[in-house]
Amino acid sequence: MLEARPRATTLLVGAAAAALVLASAVPAAAATTAGPAITLRGASSASSTSGDSVTVPKPAGTVAGDVLVARVANRGDVTASMTSAGWTPVGSTQSAALLKSVVLVRVATGGEPSSYTFDVSEPTNLAATVTAYDNVDNADPVDTFAGRVNGNLDLFTTPSVTSTVGNAMAVWFGTQLYTGTDCLVDAITPPSGLTEVLDDCLAPGGSGLAVETAQRQLGAPAVRSGWTGSSDFLRTNVTQVLTLRPASAVQTASRYASSSTDVGKLWEGYDLLGNRDTWLSDDTLHEPSGLAASRVNPGVQYVHSESDVQGMVAVSTTNARVVGRYDVAIPQQWDWEDIATGPCPSGSCLFAGDIGRANGKPNPPSTFAVYRVAEPDLAAGETRGTLRGDWFRFRYPDAPHNAEAMMVHPVTGRIYVITKEADGRSGVYAFPTTLPAPSSTTVTTLTQVATLDVPTWTGDPDDTHAATWFAQVTAASIHPAGDRFLLRTPYRVYEYRAPAGSSFESAFDAAPVTLTAPSNEAQGEAIEYAPDGSAYYTLGERQSPPFTLKRVDRR
């Protein structure tokens, strides 16, 4: 049988990923750039010995609109065809006599079956894998494809591919003749810089197959070459790689509307008179302090409570209705100040920044933390409950700081924390590009990557509130195109834009562009882009409801 071995849990970033150029041109009004990051939904595998078909379970978590990628390999008859109803062939690669691998794709529907059967024209030993991805262009999912045979080698040399769009996902397949009698060791190692998704094998008495699936989120369009995997033994192998197109183009803008639009007051149901009940209980949402756009649930923003309250809600960006309620089990919580979504081993995760100092636990804290949980899937019924995940404690390299802004890069996954300073000189600190293993005891020392210039108050010096709070950063968010970010203070909204062709971190040196700060919002504490970059959302911190979600559209 095909025996699944443990999946790697490395975050989908690396030193090479950090070097990708993520910026795009910014014309006078607006531009269309790369789409949102593609994320892995799940993976599954199966095998068949001397049969005429193989049946693979649907990957867990698959929903309508996901793009499924199948690799079906046989040993023994390269003339055999391998097909399945509803699947579109992408490419086939074969050796002279014994090894053949076919790659196919399909778009998941609302009535998706629980498994997929792939038929072969001649009985052979079969191994098959299926991976599911979200945020892929349903109309034209495959950007590029290439395959190569490596004869009787322990190296998996991969042909070069040219991604033609930004934020493409590279899916790598390694398939090899396998003579082992069991599957107790990792037979294939994927190329450096790629993250393992599946590592399985079929071992029927020395006439088996080893299969490996790996992936890498790409940045700007470019030629990708030099990827080489390896094996524990010398046997004929096939390498194949395809790149998937992101779902929709992300819009970047140099101009936004001069006023905001009220999405609505957050509400959860109806009162006895049939009106929307906007008076959310304190245990549902307490002093909202951060926003994060869902990459799993279309049209949803997450809103979290302030301080040591663990409540968070999922809110519709169509009518501001609360569509999910959760607790985020942050251990030893001090002062939860901001949230963000970003890539992670499970696909898309919520990152909760326990980065403030208001509660003084300890007083003042010298170590802080970011907590990471997989996004809930509303379509799968995950609308209530407690979210648990991974803990990443950190300290600053110089001294403890107060901070209320955290952001996660949508492609590299790098986590940034921006400190809260009255003098307008906010420090920008970052986790390593590859996160350490999750741990309750490991404390990572962040790197200061920039000092941000935030405009300070130049008005009436007797306005002590403005003079004190005007430049203090309360929230931040990276654009889904990965080349700019929003910064929120109690009085202003700014966007920092990387020069065309430069890395994301060059945006920290850019002059801030003043954008629309919604009026009548009390204390501005939360900001987030729409997933397609067409707008940004804000929410003011109030001690009691109603809480109004606002949107500022691009122009």
Coordinates of C-alpha atoms in Angstrom, one line a residue:
M1 CA 0.0 0.0 0.0
L2 CA 1.0 3.6 -0.3
E3 CA 2.2 4.7 3.1
A4 CA 2.0 8.4 4.0
R5 CA 5.0 9.7 6.0
P6 CA 4.9 12.9 8.1
R7 CA 4.6 16.1 6.2
A8 CA 7.2 18.8 6.7
T9 CA 6.1 21.8 8.8
T10 CA 8.5 24.4 7.6
L11 CA 6.9 27.8 6.9
L12 CA 6.6 28.5 3.2
V13 CA 9.5 30.9 3.2
G14 CA 13.3 30.7 3.0
A15 CA 16.4 32.6 2.4
A16 CA 15.8 32.4 -1.3
A17 CA 12.2 33.5 -1.0
A18 CA 13.3 36.6 0.9
A19 CA 15.4 37.7 -2.1
L20 CA 12.4 37.7 -4.5
V21 CA 11.6 41.1 -6.0
L22 CA 8.0 41.8 -5.1
A23 CA 7.4 45.4 -6.2
S24 CA 5.5 46.5 -9.2
A25 CA 5.1 49.7 -11.2
V26 CA 2.8 52.4 -9.8
P27 CA 1.3 54.6 -12.5
A28 CA -0.6 57.8 -12.1
A29 CA -3.9 56.3 -11.1
A30 CA -3.8 52.5 -10.6
A31 CA -2.2 49.3 -11.8
T32 CA -2.9 45.6 -12.0
T33 CA -0.2 43.4 -10.5
A34 CA 0.1 39.9 -9.1
G35 CA -2.8 38.2 -7.5
P36 CA -3.0 37.2 -3.9
A37 CA -0.8 34.4 -2.6
I38 CA -1.9 30.9 -3.5
T39 CA -2.2 28.6 -0.5
L40 CA -2.3 24.9 0.0
R41 CA -5.7 23.5 1.1
G42 CA -4.7 19.9 1.5
A43 CA -3.1 16.8 0.0
S44 CA -3.9 13.1 -0.4
S45 CA -2.5 9.9 -2.0
A46 CA -3.3 6.3 -2.9
S47 CA -1.9 3.3 -4.8
S48 CA -2.9 0.2 -6.8
T49 CA -0.9 -2.9 -7.5
S50 CA -1.4 -4.5 -10.9
G51 CA -4.8 -2.9 -11.3
D52 CA -6.6 -0.9 -14.0
S53 CA -7.4 2.1 -11.8
V54 CA -6.4 4.0 -8.6
T55 CA -8.8 6.0 -6.3
V56 CA -7.5 9.0 -4.3
P57 CA -9.5 10.6 -1.5
K58 CA -10.4 14.3 -1.9
P59 CA -8.0 16.4 0.1
A60 CA -9.4 17.5 3.4
G61 CA -10.7 21.0 3.5
T62 CA -11.4 21.2 -0.3
V63 CA -14.1 23.7 -1.2
A64 CA -15.8 24.9 -4.4
G65 CA -13.4 27.0 -6.5
D66 CA -10.2 25.2 -5.3
V67 CA -7.9 24.0 -8.0
L68 CA -6.9 20.3 -7.7
V69 CA -3.6 19.1 -9.2
A70 CA -3.2 15.3 -9.7
R71 CA 0.0 13.3 -10.5
V72 CA -0.7 9.7 -11.6
A73 CA 2.4 7.5 -12.2
N74 CA 2.7 3.9 -13.4
R75 CA 5.5 1.4 -13.5
G76 CA 5.8 -1.1 -16.3
D77 CA 4.0 0.2 -19.3
V78 CA 4.8 3.7 -20.6
T79 CA 2.3 3.2 -23.5
A80 CA -0.6 3.0 -21.1
S81 CA -2.9 6.0 -20.9
M82 CA -4.1 7.4 -17.5
T83 CA -7.3 9.5 -17.5
S84 CA -10.2 10.5 -15.3
A85 CA -13.5 12.1 -16.1
G86 CA -13.6 15.8 -15.2
W87 CA -9.8 16.2 -15.2
T88 CA -7.8 18.0 -17.8
P89 CA -4.4 16.7 -18.8
V90 CA -1.5 19.1 -18.4
G91 CA 1.5 17.1 -19.4
S92 CA 3.0 13.6 -19.5
T93 CA 6.6 12.6 -19.0
Q94 CA 8.0 9.1 -19.4
S95 CA 11.2 7.1 -19.5
A96 CA 12.1 4.7 -22.4
A97 CA 10.3 1.7 -20.9
L98 CA 9.3 1.6 -17.2
L99 CA 8.2 4.9 -15.7
K100 CA 5.5 7.4 -16.7
S101 CA 3.9 10.3 -14.9
V102 CA 0.9 12.3 -16.0
V103 CA -0.2 15.6 -14.4
L104 CA -3.9 16.7 -14.5
V105 CA -6.0 19.5 -13.1
R106 CA -9.6 20.2 -12.2
V107 CA -11.6 23.0 -10.5
A108 CA -13.6 21.8 -7.5
T109 CA -17.4 22.3 -7.6
G110 CA -20.1 22.6 -5.0
G111 CA -20.9 18.9 -5.6
E112 CA -17.4 17.6 -5.4
P113 CA -17.1 13.8 -4.9
S114 CA -15.3 12.3 -1.9
S115 CA -12.7 10.6 -4.1
Y116 CA -11.3 10.5 -7.6
T117 CA -10.7 7.4 -9.7
F118 CA -8.0 7.5 -12.4
D119 CA -8.2 4.7 -15.0
V120 CA -5.2 3.1 -16.8
S121 CA -5.5 1.4 -20.2
E122 CA -3.2 -1.5 -19.2
P123 CA -2.9 -3.0 -15.7
T124 CA 0.2 -1.7 -14.0
N125 CA 1.5 -0.6 -10.6
L126 CA 0.0 2.8 -9.9
A127 CA 0.7 5.7 -7.4
A128 CA -1.3 8.9 -7.4
T129 CA -1.4 12.1 -5.4
V130 CA -3.9 15.0 -5.4
T131 CA -3.2 18.5 -3.9
A132 CA -5.8 21.2 -3.5
Y133 CA -5.0 25.0 -3.7
D134 CA -7.1 28.1 -3.1
N135 CA -6.7 31.5 -4.7
V136 CA -6.0 30.0 -8.1
D137 CA -7.4 31.4 -11.4
N138 CA -10.3 29.0 -12.1
A139 CA -10.6 30.0 -15.8
D140 CA -6.9 29.5 -16.6
P141 CA -5.2 27.8 -13.6
V142 CA -1.9 26.5 -15.2
D143 CA 0.7 29.1 -16.1
T144 CA 3.6 26.9 -17.2
F145 CA 4.5 23.2 -17.2
A146 CA 7.7 21.2 -17.9
G147 CA 9.0 17.7 -17.3
R148 CA 12.3 15.8 -17.5
V149 CA 13.5 12.2 -17.3
N150 CA 16.7 11.5 -15.3
G151 CA 17.9 8.0 -16.1
N152 CA 19.3 5.8 -13.3
L153 CA 20.4 8.7 -11.1
D154 CA 20.0 9.7 -7.5
L155 CA 19.5 13.4 -8.6
F156 CA 16.2 14.9 -9.7
T157 CA 17.3 17.6 -12.1
T158 CA 14.4 19.9 -12.8
P159 CA 13.8 21.7 -16.1
S160 CA 13.5 25.5 -15.9
V161 CA 10.1 27.1 -16.0
T162 CA 9.2 30.8 -16.7
S163 CA 6.4 32.1 -14.5
T164 CA 4.6 34.8 -16.5
V165 CA 2.5 36.2 -13.6
G166 CA 3.4 37.4 -10.1
N167 CA 2.6 35.3 -7.0
A168 CA 2.4 32.0 -9.0
M169 CA 2.7 28.8 -7.0
A170 CA 5.3 26.3 -8.2
V171 CA 4.2 22.6 -7.7
W172 CA 7.1 20.1 -8.0
F173 CA 6.7 16.4 -8.6
G174 CA 9.4 13.8 -8.2
T175 CA 8.6 10.2 -9.2
Q176 CA 11.1 7.3 -9.1
L177 CA 11.3 3.6 -9.6
Y178 CA 11.5 2.1 -6.2
T179 CA 12.9 -1.3 -5.2
G180 CA 12.5 -1.1 -1.4
T181 CA 10.2 -3.5 0.4
D182 CA 8.8 -0.9 2.8
C183 CA 8.4 2.8 3.1
L184 CA 10.1 3.5 6.4
V185 CA 12.5 6.2 5.2
D186 CA 12.2 9.3 3.1
A187 CA 13.1 8.1 -0.4
I188 CA 13.1 11.5 -2.1
T189 CA 14.3 14.9 -0.9
P190 CA 12.8 17.9 -2.7
P191 CA 15.0 20.7 -4.0
S192 CA 16.3 23.3 -1.5
G193 CA 13.9 26.2 -1.1
L194 CA 10.8 24.1 -1.8
T195 CA 8.5 22.9 1.0
E196 CA 7.5 19.3 1.1
V197 CA 3.8 18.5 0.8
L198 CA 3.7 14.7 0.3
D199 CA 6.4 12.0 0.5
D200 CA 5.0 8.5 -0.1
C201 CA 5.8 5.3 -1.8
L202 CA 4.4 2.0 -3.2
A203 CA 6.6 -1.0 -2.4
P204 CA 5.1 -4.2 -3.8
G205 CA 8.0 -6.6 -3.6
G206 CA 10.7 -4.4 -5.2
S207 CA 8.6 -3.2 -8.1
G208 CA 7.4 0.0 -6.5
L209 CA 7.2 3.7 -7.0
A210 CA 8.4 6.6 -4.8
V211 CA 6.6 9.9 -5.1
E212 CA 7.3 13.4 -3.7
T213 CA 5.3 16.6 -4.0
A214 CA 6.7 20.0 -3.0
Q215 CA 5.9 23.6 -3.6
R216 CA 7.1 27.1 -3.5
Q217 CA 5.2 30.4 -3.6
L218 CA 6.9 32.6 -6.2
G219 CA 7.1 36.4 -6.3
A220 CA 7.7 38.4 -9.5
P221 CA 7.6 36.8 -12.9
A222 CA 10.9 35.2 -13.7
V223 CA 12.8 32.1 -15.0
R224 CA 13.1 29.5 -12.4
S225 CA 16.0 27.1 -12.8
G226 CA 18.6 25.1 -10.8
W227 CA 16.2 23.2 -8.7
T228 CA 17.6 19.7 -8.0
G229 CA 16.2 17.1 -5.7
S230 CA 17.9 13.9 -4.5
S231 CA 17.3 10.3 -3.7
D232 CA 18.8 7.6 -1.5
F233 CA 19.3 5.3 -4.4
L234 CA 20.2 5.2 -8.2
R235 CA 17.0 4.6 -10.2
T236 CA 15.3 6.2 -13.2
N237 CA 13.3 9.2 -12.1
V238 CA 11.0 11.9 -13.6
T239 CA 10.7 15.5 -12.4
Q240 CA 7.8 17.7 -13.3
V241 CA 6.9 21.2 -12.3
L242 CA 3.9 23.4 -13.1
T243 CA 3.1 26.9 -11.9
L244 CA -0.4 27.9 -11.0
R245 CA -1.9 31.4 -11.7
P246 CA -3.3 33.4 -8.8
A247 CA -7.0 33.8 -8.7
S248 CA -7.4 37.5 -9.6
A249 CA -5.3 40.5 -10.3
V250 CA -4.5 42.6 -7.3
Q251 CA -5.1 46.3 -7.7
T252 CA -2.6 48.9 -6.5
A253 CA -3.6 52.6 -6.5
S254 CA -2.0 56.0 -6.0
R255 CA -5.4 57.6 -5.2
Y256 CA -8.2 56.6 -2.9
A257 CA -11.6 58.1 -2.3
S258 CA -11.6 61.3 -0.3
S259 CA -14.3 59.9 2.1
S260 CA -15.1 56.5 3.6
T261 CA -18.2 54.4 3.1
D262 CA -19.9 52.8 6.1
V263 CA -20.2 49.0 5.5
G264 CA -22.4 49.0 8.6
K265 CA -22.5 48.6 12.3
L266 CA -21.4 45.2 13.4
W267 CA -24.4 43.0 14.1
E268 CA -25.1 39.4 14.9
G269 CA -28.8 38.8 14.6
Y270 CA -32.2 40.5 14.9
D271 CA -34.0 42.0 18.0
L272 CA -37.6 41.4 18.9
L273 CA -38.7 44.0 16.5
G274 CA -36.9 42.5 13.5
N275 CA -34.1 45.1 13.5
R276 CA -30.4 44.3 13.4
D277 CA -29.1 43.9 16.9
T278 CA -25.8 45.9 16.9
W279 CA -25.3 45.7 20.6
L280 CA -22.7 42.9 20.7
S281 CA -22.0 41.5 24.1
D282 CA -18.6 42.2 25.7
D283 CA -17.6 38.6 25.5
T284 CA -18.3 38.6 21.8
L285 CA -16.2 41.7 21.0
H286 CA -14.4 44.0 23.5
E287 CA -12.8 47.2 22.3
P288 CA -12.0 46.1 18.7
S289 CA -8.3 46.6 18.0
G290 CA -7.3 44.9 14.8
L291 CA -8.5 43.8 11.3
A292 CA -7.3 40.9 9.1
A293 CA -8.6 39.9 5.7
S294 CA -9.5 36.2 5.3
R295 CA -7.7 34.3 2.5
V296 CA -10.0 31.3 3.1
N297 CA -13.4 32.9 3.4
P298 CA -14.3 35.4 0.6
G299 CA -15.7 38.7 1.8
V300 CA -14.7 38.3 5.4
Q301 CA -12.6 40.4 7.7
Y302 CA -11.5 39.2 11.2
V303 CA -11.9 41.6 14.1
H304 CA -10.2 41.0 17.5
S305 CA -10.8 42.3 21.0
E306 CA -8.3 44.5 22.8
S307 CA -6.1 43.6 25.7
D308 CA -6.4 40.3 27.5
V309 CA -9.8 39.4 26.1
Q310 CA -9.4 36.4 23.7
G311 CA -12.6 37.1 21.7
M312 CA -12.5 37.5 17.9
V313 CA -15.2 37.6 15.3
A314 CA -15.5 37.1 11.5
V315 CA -17.4 39.8 9.8
S316 CA -19.0 40.1 6.4
T317 CA -17.6 43.0 4.3
T318 CA -20.9 43.2 2.5
N319 CA -23.2 44.1 5.4
A320 CA -21.0 44.0 8.6
R321 CA -22.8 40.9 10.0
V322 CA -20.9 38.7 12.4
V323 CA -20.6 35.3 10.7
G324 CA -18.2 33.6 13.1
R325 CA -17.2 33.9 16.8
Y326 CA -14.0 32.5 18.2
D327 CA -11.6 32.5 21.1
V328 CA -7.9 32.6 20.3
A329 CA -6.2 30.6 23.0
I330 CA -3.1 32.9 23.4
P331 CA -1.0 31.5 26.3
Q332 CA 0.2 33.9 29.0
Q333 CA -1.5 36.8 27.2
W334 CA -0.3 40.3 28.0
D335 CA -1.8 42.7 25.5
W336 CA -3.1 41.4 22.2
E337 CA -2.8 44.4 19.8
D338 CA -3.0 43.4 16.2
I339 CA -3.7 40.5 13.8
A340 CA -2.8 39.6 10.2
T341 CA -3.3 36.8 7.8
G342 CA -0.4 35.1 6.0
P343 CA 1.0 31.9 4.5
C344 CA 1.8 29.0 6.9
P345 CA 2.2 25.2 6.7
S346 CA -1.5 24.6 6.8
G347 CA -2.1 27.1 3.9
S348 CA -3.4 30.4 5.4
C349 CA -3.1 31.4 9.1
L350 CA -4.1 34.1 11.5
F351 CA -1.2 35.7 13.3
A352 CA -2.1 37.4 16.6
G353 CA 0.4 39.9 18.0
D354 CA 0.7 39.9 21.8
I355 CA 3.0 42.9 21.5
G356 CA 1.6 45.6 23.8
R357 CA 2.5 46.5 27.3
A358 CA -0.6 48.0 28.8
N359 CA -1.5 45.1 31.1
G360 CA 2.0 44.8 32.5
K361 CA 2.3 41.0 32.7
P362 CA 5.1 41.2 33.7
N363 CA 5.6 44.9 34.3
P364 CA 7.0 45.8 31.9
P365 CA 7.3 42.7 29.8
S366 CA 10.7 42.0 28.3
T367 CA 9.5 39.2 26.0
F368 CA 6.5 39.3 23.7
A369 CA 4.9 36.7 21.4
V370 CA 3.1 36.1 18.1
Y371 CA 0.5 33.3 18.1
R372 CA -0.4 31.5 14.9
V373 CA -3.6 29.6 14.2
A374 CA -5.0 28.1 11.0
E375 CA -7.9 30.1 9.5
P376 CA -11.3 28.7 10.3
D377 CA -13.3 27.5 7.2
L378 CA -16.8 29.0 7.5
A379 CA -18.1 27.0 4.5
A380 CA -17.2 23.9 6.4
G381 CA -19.2 25.0 9.4
E382 CA -16.3 26.3 11.5
T383 CA -18.3 29.3 12.8
R384 CA -17.7 28.8 16.6
G385 CA -15.0 27.6 18.9
T386 CA -11.6 28.1 20.3
L387 CA -8.7 28.4 17.8
R388 CA -5.4 26.9 19.0
G389 CA -2.0 26.9 17.2
D390 CA 1.7 27.7 17.5
W391 CA 3.5 30.1 19.8
F392 CA 6.5 32.2 18.8
R393 CA 8.0 34.2 21.7
F394 CA 10.3 37.1 20.9
R395 CA 12.4 39.9 22.4
Y396 CA 13.8 43.1 20.9
P397 CA 17.6 43.3 20.2
D398 CA 17.9 46.5 22.2
A399 CA 15.3 47.0 24.9
P400 CA 11.6 46.3 25.4
H401 CA 9.3 48.4 23.3
N402 CA 5.6 49.1 23.3
A403 CA 3.9 48.2 20.0
E404 CA 0.4 48.0 18.5
A405 CA 1.1 47.2 14.8
M406 CA 2.1 43.9 13.4
M407 CA 2.0 42.8 9.7
V408 CA 2.8 39.6 7.8
H409 CA 4.1 39.6 4.2
P410 CA 1.6 37.8 1.9
V411 CA 4.3 36.0 -0.1
T412 CA 7.4 35.5 2.1
G413 CA 5.4 35.2 5.4
R414 CA 7.9 37.3 7.2
I415 CA 6.5 38.9 10.4
Y416 CA 7.1 42.6 11.1
V417 CA 6.4 44.6 14.4
I418 CA 6.3 48.4 14.4
T419 CA 6.8 50.2 17.7
K420 CA 4.6 52.9 19.0
E421 CA 6.6 56.2 19.5
A422 CA 5.4 59.7 20.3
D423 CA 8.3 61.3 18.4
G424 CA 7.5 59.7 15.1
R425 CA 10.6 57.5 15.0
S426 CA 9.0 54.0 15.1
G427 CA 11.3 51.0 14.9
V428 CA 10.5 48.2 12.5
Y429 CA 11.6 44.8 13.8
A430 CA 11.3 41.5 11.9
F431 CA 11.4 37.8 12.6
P432 CA 13.8 35.7 10.6
T433 CA 12.6 34.9 7.1
T434 CA 12.3 31.3 8.3
L435 CA 10.5 31.0 11.6
P436 CA 12.0 28.8 14.3
A437 CA 10.2 25.7 15.3
P438 CA 7.1 26.6 17.4
S439 CA 7.9 26.5 21.1
S440 CA 6.7 27.7 24.5
T441 CA 10.3 28.2 25.6
T442 CA 12.3 29.4 22.6
V443 CA 12.7 33.2 22.5
T444 CA 13.7 34.7 19.1
T445 CA 15.6 38.0 19.0
L446 CA 14.1 40.1 16.3
T447 CA 16.2 42.2 13.8
Q448 CA 15.7 45.9 13.4
V449 CA 15.3 46.4 9.7
A450 CA 14.3 50.1 9.7
T451 CA 13.4 53.2 11.6
L452 CA 10.2 54.6 10.2
D453 CA 9.6 58.3 9.8
V454 CA 6.0 59.0 10.9
P455 CA 4.8 62.7 10.5
T456 CA 4.4 64.5 13.8
W457 CA 1.9 67.1 15.0
T458 CA 2.5 70.6 13.5
G459 CA -0.7 72.3 14.7
D460 CA -1.6 74.1 17.9
P461 CA 0.9 73.1 20.6
D462 CA -1.8 73.6 23.2
D463 CA -3.7 70.6 21.7
T464 CA -1.9 68.2 24.0
H465 CA -3.8 65.1 22.8
A466 CA -2.8 65.6 19.2
A467 CA 0.7 66.6 20.2
T468 CA 1.1 63.3 22.1
W469 CA -0.8 60.8 20.0
F470 CA -0.6 62.2 16.4
A471 CA 2.4 60.0 15.4
Q472 CA 1.9 57.0 17.5
V473 CA 1.4 53.9 15.3
T474 CA -1.7 51.8 16.2
A475 CA -2.0 49.4 13.2
A476 CA -0.4 48.3 9.9
S477 CA -1.1 46.1 7.0
I478 CA 0.9 44.9 3.9
H479 CA -0.7 45.2 0.5
P480 CA -1.6 41.8 -1.1
A481 CA 0.7 42.7 -4.0
G482 CA 3.6 42.8 -1.4
D483 CA 5.1 46.1 -2.4
R484 CA 3.6 48.6 0.1
F485 CA 1.9 48.9 3.4
L486 CA -0.7 50.9 5.3
L487 CA 0.1 52.6 8.6
R488 CA -2.6 53.8 11.0
T489 CA -2.3 56.4 13.8
P490 CA -5.2 57.8 15.9
Y491 CA -5.4 60.8 13.5
R492 CA -4.0 59.7 10.1
V493 CA -3.7 56.9 7.5
Y494 CA -0.5 56.6 5.5
E495 CA 0.7 54.4 2.7
Y496 CA 4.4 53.6 2.3
R497 CA 5.3 52.4 -1.3
A498 CA 8.4 50.7 -2.4
P499 CA 10.0 52.1 -5.6
A500 CA 9.2 50.1 -8.8
G501 CA 11.5 47.2 -9.1
S502 CA 12.7 47.3 -5.5
S503 CA 12.2 44.9 -2.6
F504 CA 9.4 45.3 -0.2
E505 CA 11.6 46.5 2.7
S506 CA 12.6 49.5 0.6
A507 CA 9.1 50.9 1.4
F508 CA 10.3 51.6 4.9
D509 CA 12.5 54.4 3.5
A510 CA 9.7 55.8 1.3
A511 CA 8.0 59.1 2.0
P512 CA 4.5 58.4 3.5
V513 CA 1.5 59.2 1.3
T514 CA -1.4 60.6 3.3
L515 CA -4.7 58.7 2.6
T516 CA -8.2 59.1 3.9
A517 CA -8.8 58.7 7.6
P518 CA -12.5 58.0 8.2
S519 CA -14.2 60.7 10.4
N520 CA -16.2 60.0 13.5
E521 CA -14.3 56.8 14.3
A522 CA -13.2 57.6 17.9
Q523 CA -9.7 56.1 18.4
G524 CA -8.3 54.6 15.1
E525 CA -7.0 51.2 16.0
A526 CA -7.4 48.9 13.0
I527 CA -6.7 48.9 9.3
E528 CA -6.6 46.3 6.5
Y529 CA -6.6 46.0 2.7
A530 CA -9.2 44.2 0.8
P531 CA -7.7 40.9 -0.5
D532 CA -7.7 42.3 -4.1
G533 CA -6.4 45.7 -3.1
S534 CA -9.5 47.5 -4.3
A535 CA -10.1 49.2 -0.9
Y536 CA -9.0 49.3 2.7
Y537 CA -11.1 48.9 5.8
T538 CA -10.9 50.6 9.2
L539 CA -12.5 50.2 12.6
G540 CA -12.3 52.5 15.5
E541 CA -11.7 51.3 19.1
R542 CA -14.7 51.9 21.3
Q543 CA -15.3 50.6 24.8
S544 CA -18.9 49.6 23.9
P545 CA -20.9 48.9 20.8
P546 CA -22.0 49.7 18.2
F547 CA -18.8 49.3 16.2
T548 CA -18.8 50.6 12.6
L549 CA -16.8 49.0 9.8
K550 CA -15.7 51.5 7.2
R551 CA -14.3 51.1 3.7
V552 CA -12.2 53.5 1.6
D553 CA -12.2 52.6 -2.1
R554 CA -9.4 53.1 -4.7
R555 CA -9.8 55.7 -7.4

